[in-house]
């Protein structure tokens, strides 16, 4: 259900109108922003400014909007709840039809598609220089195309190990050998008790078993769509370990979903899970006694996870009147105050370089656990064909987990599926 917040344009209806210009029923506001001109391109306007923003968390978005409009009370801001992963697809339809948001958020692996589809605006040069100074370099790199930023990274994230201190113990496991040993006495299929439950079908969550063996999709730089590498020896070795994980969570893949995996951890029913910072607040809300740590080693090798950056961009369908104000909103969103509101509201890590002015963030033990895994991550690929990668990988994990195909057969099936998906888009690996 769409939810809106309407913050009225803070101006009275003009009582005296120029005799040479008839009143047309619109409220007019004159805004003088002084030195903001150089960053956003705003000087003065007598037009109504009414921004529509798509974000995925209502409470946090309302706080952000309230703080922004406290500074710029003559700007109207409306909010619609929209999942970040779904927003680009919705913009493809709603943008040209005139119903799209001025600002929308999406994961960084959607960047190439958003640019190629002409739905996101490049950032004004001086504002780009400002963000390049203030934000983490690797995060800025995920949104930069041909030297121009297309949006702003406001959140950086990766998965890590979440552990229930009451069920597992006060300190996290350091190795998977410890976890397998624990499972021998803890698991009970009759009561559906498992040592570790996670989204075993999800390629984002399970890439790490392949990456620890050296797998990188699309070649060493992850930029060549002709090298998906699903049939590599590295993937085969990773899948062999992945299959062993069924000793920890022995359900068929059809029965594994968010409710039977991560949600059970959030309810305090599972000792261990693998998830990301998005799960922190919900787990805290259930008063679970838990911690977060880097993912344990496997035979002395540290698993490598994907890292992701959440991007907010200005729609190419935004009106010329709204567009500069949309950039002003984005700049506030990644300011120190905006980062504080984000941390307090959704407990996630800002992309700002300097977090010393954000109370509690640097010393937060839960985000500290996420950060402990961050050095052992690689960014999701940026090339458009990354969207043809997820389906074959999910298929491969599922076939191996359920033993419907051997590991070589599942690898070959993934390659065939990827080739078919490329062909739909008019591409070939040859």
Coordinates of C-alpha atoms in Angstrom, one line a residue:
X1 CA 0.0 0.0 0.0
X2 CA 1.4 3.3 -1.0
X3 CA 2.1 5.7 1.8
X4 CA 2.5 9.3 1.5
X5 CA 3.7 12.2 3.5
X6 CA 2.7 15.7 2.4
X7 CA 4.7 18.6 3.7
X8 CA 2.8 21.7 2.6
X9 CA 4.6 24.4 0.6
X10 CA 5.4 26.9 3.3
X11 CA 4.0 30.0 1.6
X12 CA 0.8 31.9 1.9
X13 CA -1.4 32.5 -1.1
X14 CA -0.3 35.7 -2.7
X15 CA -3.0 38.2 -1.8
X16 CA -1.9 40.9 -4.2
X17 CA -1.2 39.9 -7.8
X18 CA 0.3 41.9 -10.5
X19 CA -2.4 43.5 -12.7
X20 CA -0.6 42.3 -15.8
X21 CA -0.6 38.7 -14.8
X22 CA -3.9 37.0 -13.9
X23 CA -4.0 34.6 -10.9
X24 CA -4.0 31.0 -12.1
X25 CA -4.7 29.3 -8.7
X26 CA -1.0 28.2 -8.0
X27 CA 0.9 29.1 -4.9
X28 CA 4.1 30.9 -5.8
X29 CA 7.2 30.9 -3.7
X30 CA 10.4 32.8 -4.2
X31 CA 13.4 31.0 -2.8
X32 CA 16.9 32.5 -2.4
X33 CA 19.4 29.8 -1.7
X34 CA 22.6 31.8 -1.7
X35 CA 25.7 29.7 -2.1
X36 CA 23.8 26.5 -2.9
X37 CA 23.7 27.8 -6.5
X38 CA 27.1 26.4 -7.3
X39 CA 26.2 22.9 -6.3
X40 CA 22.6 22.4 -7.4
X41 CA 22.0 25.0 -10.0
X42 CA 19.3 26.7 -8.0
X43 CA 19.1 30.5 -7.9
X44 CA 15.5 31.6 -7.4
X45 CA 12.2 30.1 -8.3
X46 CA 8.7 31.3 -8.2
X47 CA 7.4 27.8 -9.1
X48 CA 5.9 25.2 -6.9
X49 CA 8.5 22.6 -5.8
X50 CA 7.0 19.2 -5.0
X51 CA 9.4 16.3 -4.8
X52 CA 8.4 12.7 -4.9
X53 CA 10.8 10.3 -3.3
X54 CA 11.0 6.5 -3.5
X55 CA 12.7 4.8 -0.6
X56 CA 12.2 1.4 1.1
X57 CA 11.9 2.4 4.7
X58 CA 9.0 4.6 5.8
X59 CA 10.1 5.7 9.3
X60 CA 13.6 6.6 8.3
X61 CA 12.4 8.4 5.2
X62 CA 9.9 10.5 7.2
X63 CA 12.7 11.5 9.6
X64 CA 14.9 12.5 6.6
X65 CA 12.2 14.5 5.0
X66 CA 11.3 16.3 8.2
X67 CA 14.9 17.3 8.8
X68 CA 15.3 18.5 5.2
X69 CA 12.1 20.5 5.1
X70 CA 13.1 22.1 8.5
X71 CA 15.9 23.7 6.5
X72 CA 13.9 24.3 3.3
X73 CA 10.3 24.7 4.5
X74 CA 9.1 26.0 1.2
X75 CA 9.8 22.7 -0.6
X76 CA 7.1 20.0 -0.7
X77 CA 8.3 16.4 -0.3
X78 CA 6.2 13.3 -0.8
X79 CA 7.2 9.8 0.1
X80 CA 6.2 6.5 -1.5
X81 CA 7.5 3.2 -0.2
X82 CA 9.3 1.4 -2.9
X83 CA 11.7 -1.6 -2.6
X84 CA 15.2 -0.7 -3.8
X85 CA 15.5 -3.7 -6.0
X86 CA 12.2 -3.0 -7.7
X87 CA 12.5 0.7 -8.2
X88 CA 14.3 0.6 -11.5
X89 CA 11.7 -1.6 -13.1
X90 CA 8.9 0.6 -11.9
X91 CA 10.8 3.7 -13.2
X92 CA 10.9 2.2 -16.6
X93 CA 7.1 2.3 -16.8
X94 CA 6.2 5.1 -14.4
X95 CA 8.9 7.6 -15.5
X96 CA 7.8 8.1 -19.1
X97 CA 4.1 8.0 -18.0
X98 CA 4.7 10.9 -15.6
X99 CA 4.2 9.0 -12.4
X100 CA 7.8 8.3 -11.4
X101 CA 9.7 9.7 -8.5
X102 CA 12.2 12.5 -8.7
X103 CA 14.5 10.5 -6.5
X104 CA 14.7 6.7 -6.5
X105 CA 17.1 4.2 -4.9
X106 CA 18.6 1.0 -6.2
X107 CA 21.6 -1.4 -5.7
X108 CA 24.8 -0.5 -7.5
X109 CA 24.5 -3.5 -9.9
X110 CA 21.6 -1.7 -11.4
X111 CA 23.7 1.3 -12.4
X112 CA 24.6 0.2 -15.9
X113 CA 21.0 -0.6 -16.7
X114 CA 19.7 2.7 -15.3
X115 CA 22.3 4.7 -17.4
X116 CA 21.7 2.7 -20.6
X117 CA 18.0 3.0 -20.2
X118 CA 18.3 6.8 -19.9
X119 CA 16.5 7.0 -16.6
X120 CA 19.1 8.6 -14.3
X121 CA 20.8 12.0 -14.5
X122 CA 24.5 12.7 -14.2
X123 CA 25.5 14.7 -11.2
X124 CA 26.4 18.4 -11.6
X125 CA 30.2 18.7 -11.7
X126 CA 30.8 20.8 -8.6
X127 CA 28.5 18.5 -6.6
X128 CA 30.4 15.5 -7.9
X129 CA 33.7 17.1 -6.7
X130 CA 32.2 17.6 -3.3
X131 CA 30.9 14.0 -3.0
X132 CA 34.3 12.7 -4.2
X133 CA 35.9 14.5 -1.3
X134 CA 33.4 13.4 1.3
X135 CA 32.5 9.8 0.4
X136 CA 34.4 6.5 0.4
X137 CA 36.3 6.1 -2.9
X138 CA 35.2 2.5 -3.6
X139 CA 31.6 3.5 -3.2
X140 CA 32.0 6.5 -5.5
X141 CA 33.5 4.1 -8.1
X142 CA 30.4 2.0 -8.2
X143 CA 28.3 4.9 -9.5
X144 CA 30.9 6.5 -11.8
X145 CA 30.5 5.9 -15.5
X146 CA 32.9 7.6 -18.1
X147 CA 34.1 10.0 -15.4
X148 CA 30.6 11.1 -14.3
X149 CA 28.7 10.1 -11.2
X150 CA 25.1 9.1 -11.8
X151 CA 23.6 9.4 -8.3
X152 CA 25.1 9.2 -4.9
X153 CA 26.1 6.2 -2.7
X154 CA 24.3 6.5 0.6
X155 CA 24.8 3.1 2.1
X156 CA 27.5 0.4 1.9
X157 CA 26.8 -3.1 3.0
X158 CA 27.9 -6.7 3.0
X159 CA 26.9 -9.9 4.7
X160 CA 28.5 -11.4 7.8
X161 CA 27.8 -14.0 10.5
X162 CA 25.0 -13.3 13.0
X163 CA 25.2 -15.5 16.1
X164 CA 22.7 -15.9 19.0
X165 CA 24.6 -15.6 22.2
X166 CA 22.1 -17.6 24.2
X167 CA 22.0 -20.6 21.7
X168 CA 25.6 -20.5 20.4
X169 CA 27.6 -18.8 23.2
X170 CA 29.0 -15.4 24.0
X171 CA 31.8 -15.5 21.4
X172 CA 31.4 -16.2 17.6
X173 CA 32.9 -19.3 15.9
X174 CA 36.2 -18.7 14.2
X175 CA 36.1 -21.7 11.9
X176 CA 33.4 -23.8 10.2
X177 CA 35.0 -26.9 11.7
X178 CA 33.7 -25.6 15.1
X179 CA 30.2 -25.2 13.5
X180 CA 30.1 -28.7 12.1
X181 CA 31.1 -30.1 15.5
X182 CA 28.4 -28.1 17.2
X183 CA 25.8 -29.3 14.7
X184 CA 26.4 -33.0 15.6
X185 CA 24.7 -32.5 19.0
X186 CA 22.4 -29.5 18.3
X187 CA 20.6 -30.5 15.1
X188 CA 17.2 -32.2 15.6
X189 CA 15.2 -32.8 12.4
X190 CA 12.2 -33.9 14.4
X191 CA 11.8 -30.5 16.0
X192 CA 13.2 -28.6 13.0
X193 CA 16.2 -27.3 15.0
X194 CA 19.2 -26.5 12.8
X195 CA 22.6 -25.0 13.7
X196 CA 22.6 -22.4 10.9
X197 CA 19.8 -21.3 8.6
X198 CA 20.3 -18.9 5.7
X199 CA 19.0 -18.3 2.2
X200 CA 20.9 -21.2 0.6
X201 CA 19.3 -20.5 -2.8
X202 CA 20.4 -16.9 -2.9
X203 CA 23.5 -16.2 -5.1
X204 CA 24.4 -13.0 -3.2
X205 CA 24.6 -14.9 0.1
X206 CA 26.3 -18.0 -1.3
X207 CA 28.9 -16.5 -3.7
X208 CA 31.3 -16.6 -0.9
X209 CA 31.8 -20.4 -1.0
X210 CA 32.9 -20.1 -4.6
X211 CA 34.9 -16.9 -4.1
X212 CA 37.0 -18.5 -1.4
X213 CA 38.3 -20.9 -4.0
X214 CA 39.2 -18.1 -6.3
X215 CA 36.1 -17.7 -8.5
X216 CA 35.3 -14.3 -10.0
X217 CA 32.5 -13.9 -12.4
X218 CA 33.4 -12.2 -15.7
X219 CA 37.1 -12.6 -15.4
X220 CA 39.7 -11.2 -12.9
X221 CA 38.4 -7.7 -13.3
X222 CA 34.7 -8.8 -13.5
X223 CA 34.1 -6.9 -16.6
X224 CA 34.0 -9.5 -19.5
X225 CA 30.5 -10.9 -20.0
X226 CA 32.1 -13.7 -22.2
X227 CA 33.7 -15.2 -19.1
X228 CA 30.9 -16.2 -16.6
X229 CA 33.3 -19.0 -15.4
X230 CA 30.5 -21.2 -13.9
X231 CA 32.3 -24.2 -15.4
X232 CA 35.6 -23.5 -13.7
X233 CA 37.4 -25.8 -11.3
X234 CA 37.1 -23.0 -8.6
X235 CA 33.4 -23.2 -8.8
X236 CA 33.4 -27.0 -8.6
X237 CA 35.5 -26.9 -5.4
X238 CA 33.3 -24.3 -3.9
X239 CA 30.1 -26.3 -4.7
X240 CA 31.7 -29.3 -3.0
X241 CA 31.9 -27.4 0.2
X242 CA 28.5 -25.8 -0.3
X243 CA 27.0 -29.3 -0.4
X244 CA 28.6 -30.2 2.9
X245 CA 26.6 -27.3 4.5
X246 CA 23.5 -29.3 4.3
X247 CA 24.8 -31.0 7.5
X248 CA 23.9 -27.7 9.2
X249 CA 20.5 -27.1 7.6
X250 CA 19.0 -30.2 6.1
X251 CA 15.9 -29.0 4.3
X252 CA 15.1 -29.3 0.6
X253 CA 15.6 -26.1 -1.3
X254 CA 11.9 -25.8 -1.9
X255 CA 11.4 -25.4 1.8
X256 CA 14.1 -22.7 2.3
X257 CA 13.0 -19.1 2.2
X258 CA 13.3 -16.0 4.3
X259 CA 10.7 -17.3 6.8
X260 CA 12.5 -20.6 7.4
X261 CA 16.0 -19.1 7.5
X262 CA 16.8 -15.5 8.5
X263 CA 13.4 -14.9 10.0
X264 CA 13.9 -17.8 12.5
X265 CA 17.1 -16.2 13.6
X266 CA 15.4 -12.8 14.1
X267 CA 12.9 -14.6 16.3
X268 CA 15.7 -16.2 18.4
X269 CA 15.2 -19.7 17.2
X270 CA 18.5 -20.4 15.3
X271 CA 22.0 -20.2 16.6
X272 CA 23.6 -18.9 13.4
X273 CA 22.7 -17.2 10.1
X274 CA 24.4 -15.3 7.3
X275 CA 22.8 -12.0 6.5
X276 CA 23.4 -8.3 6.3
X277 CA 22.9 -5.0 8.2
X278 CA 19.2 -4.9 7.0
X279 CA 18.5 -7.6 9.6
X280 CA 19.9 -5.8 12.6
X281 CA 16.9 -3.6 13.6
X282 CA 14.3 -6.4 13.2
X283 CA 16.4 -8.7 15.4
X284 CA 16.9 -6.0 18.0
X285 CA 13.1 -5.4 18.0
X286 CA 12.6 -9.0 19.1
X287 CA 15.1 -8.6 22.0
X288 CA 17.4 -11.3 20.7
X289 CA 20.8 -11.4 22.4
X290 CA 23.0 -11.6 19.4
X291 CA 26.3 -10.5 17.9
X292 CA 27.8 -10.0 14.4
X293 CA 31.2 -11.2 13.2
X294 CA 33.2 -12.0 10.1
X295 CA 32.3 -15.2 8.4
X296 CA 34.4 -18.1 9.9
X297 CA 37.2 -19.7 7.9
X298 CA 37.0 -22.9 6.0
X299 CA 40.1 -25.1 6.2
X300 CA 42.0 -21.9 7.1
X301 CA 40.6 -19.9 4.1
X302 CA 38.6 -16.8 4.7
X303 CA 35.4 -16.7 2.6
X304 CA 35.0 -13.7 0.3
X305 CA 31.6 -12.1 0.1
X306 CA 30.0 -9.6 -2.3
X307 CA 29.8 -6.0 -1.2
X308 CA 27.1 -3.7 -2.3
X309 CA 26.4 0.0 -2.4
X310 CA 22.9 1.5 -2.3
X311 CA 22.5 4.4 -4.7
X312 CA 20.0 7.2 -4.8
X313 CA 19.7 9.1 -8.1
X314 CA 17.7 11.8 -9.8
X315 CA 15.3 10.6 -12.4
X316 CA 15.8 11.8 -16.0
X317 CA 12.0 12.2 -16.0
X318 CA 12.1 14.7 -13.1
X319 CA 10.9 18.2 -14.1
X320 CA 13.5 21.0 -14.6
X321 CA 11.9 22.8 -11.6
X322 CA 12.3 19.8 -9.3
X323 CA 15.6 18.5 -10.5
X324 CA 17.9 20.9 -8.7
X325 CA 16.0 20.5 -5.5
X326 CA 16.3 16.7 -5.9
X327 CA 20.1 17.1 -5.9
X328 CA 19.8 19.3 -2.8
X329 CA 17.9 16.5 -1.1
X330 CA 20.5 13.9 -2.1
X331 CA 23.3 16.1 -0.7
X332 CA 21.4 16.4 2.6
X333 CA 20.9 12.6 2.6
X334 CA 24.6 12.0 2.6
X335 CA 25.6 14.9 4.8
X336 CA 26.7 14.2 8.4
X337 CA 23.2 14.9 9.7
X338 CA 21.6 12.7 7.0
X339 CA 24.1 9.9 7.9
X340 CA 23.1 10.2 11.6
X341 CA 19.4 9.9 10.7
X342 CA 20.2 6.9 8.6
X343 CA 22.2 5.2 11.3
X344 CA 19.5 5.9 14.0
X345 CA 16.7 4.9 11.7
X346 CA 17.9 1.8 9.8
X347 CA 21.2 0.9 11.5
X348 CA 23.2 0.8 8.3
X349 CA 26.7 2.1 7.4
X350 CA 27.0 5.4 5.6
X351 CA 29.3 5.9 2.6
X352 CA 30.9 9.0 4.3
X353 CA 34.6 8.9 4.8
X354 CA 34.5 10.6 8.2
X355 CA 32.0 9.1 10.7
X356 CA 33.5 10.6 13.8
X357 CA 30.7 13.1 14.1
X358 CA 28.0 10.5 14.1
X359 CA 27.3 9.5 17.7
X360 CA 27.6 5.7 18.3
X361 CA 28.4 4.7 14.8
X362 CA 32.2 4.2 15.1
X363 CA 31.8 2.1 18.2
X364 CA 28.6 0.2 17.3
X365 CA 29.4 -3.5 17.9
X366 CA 26.9 -4.8 15.4
X367 CA 28.0 -2.7 12.5
X368 CA 31.5 -3.4 13.7
X369 CA 30.9 -7.1 13.0
X370 CA 29.7 -6.2 9.4
X371 CA 32.8 -4.1 9.0
X372 CA 35.0 -7.0 10.1
X373 CA 34.0 -8.9 7.0
X374 CA 34.3 -5.8 4.7
X375 CA 38.0 -6.3 4.0
X376 CA 37.0 -9.8 2.7
X377 CA 34.6 -8.6 0.0
X378 CA 34.6 -7.8 -3.7
X379 CA 32.0 -5.4 -5.2
X380 CA 29.2 -6.9 -7.3
X381 CA 30.1 -6.6 -11.0
X382 CA 29.0 -3.4 -12.7
X383 CA 28.5 -4.6 -16.2
X384 CA 24.9 -4.9 -17.4
X385 CA 25.2 -8.7 -17.9
X386 CA 25.4 -9.1 -14.1
X387 CA 21.6 -9.5 -14.3
X388 CA 22.1 -12.6 -16.5
X389 CA 24.4 -14.0 -13.8
X390 CA 22.0 -14.4 -10.9
X391 CA 19.5 -16.8 -12.4
X392 CA 22.1 -19.4 -13.5
X393 CA 23.9 -19.2 -10.2
X394 CA 20.7 -19.7 -8.2
X395 CA 19.8 -22.7 -10.4
X396 CA 23.3 -24.1 -9.9
X397 CA 23.1 -23.9 -6.1
X398 CA 19.6 -25.4 -6.0
X399 CA 20.4 -28.4 -8.3
X400 CA 23.5 -29.2 -6.2
X401 CA 21.8 -28.8 -2.9
X402 CA 19.0 -31.1 -3.8
X403 CA 21.3 -33.5 -5.6
X404 CA 19.2 -33.3 -8.7
X405 CA 22.4 -32.9 -10.8
X406 CA 26.0 -33.7 -10.1
X407 CA 28.3 -30.7 -9.7
X408 CA 29.7 -30.9 -13.3
X409 CA 26.1 -31.2 -14.6
X410 CA 24.9 -28.3 -12.6
X411 CA 27.9 -26.2 -13.8
X412 CA 27.1 -27.1 -17.4
X413 CA 23.5 -26.3 -16.9
X414 CA 24.4 -22.8 -15.5
X415 CA 26.5 -22.1 -18.6
X416 CA 23.7 -23.1 -20.9
X417 CA 21.2 -21.0 -19.1
X418 CA 23.5 -18.0 -19.2
X419 CA 24.1 -18.4 -22.9
X420 CA 20.3 -18.5 -23.4
X421 CA 19.8 -15.3 -21.4
X422 CA 22.5 -13.5 -23.3
X423 CA 20.9 -14.6 -26.6
X424 CA 17.6 -13.0 -25.5
X425 CA 19.5 -9.8 -25.3
X426 CA 21.1 -10.3 -28.7
X427 CA 24.5 -11.2 -27.3
X428 CA 26.8 -14.2 -27.7
X429 CA 29.9 -15.5 -25.9
X430 CA 31.5 -16.5 -29.2

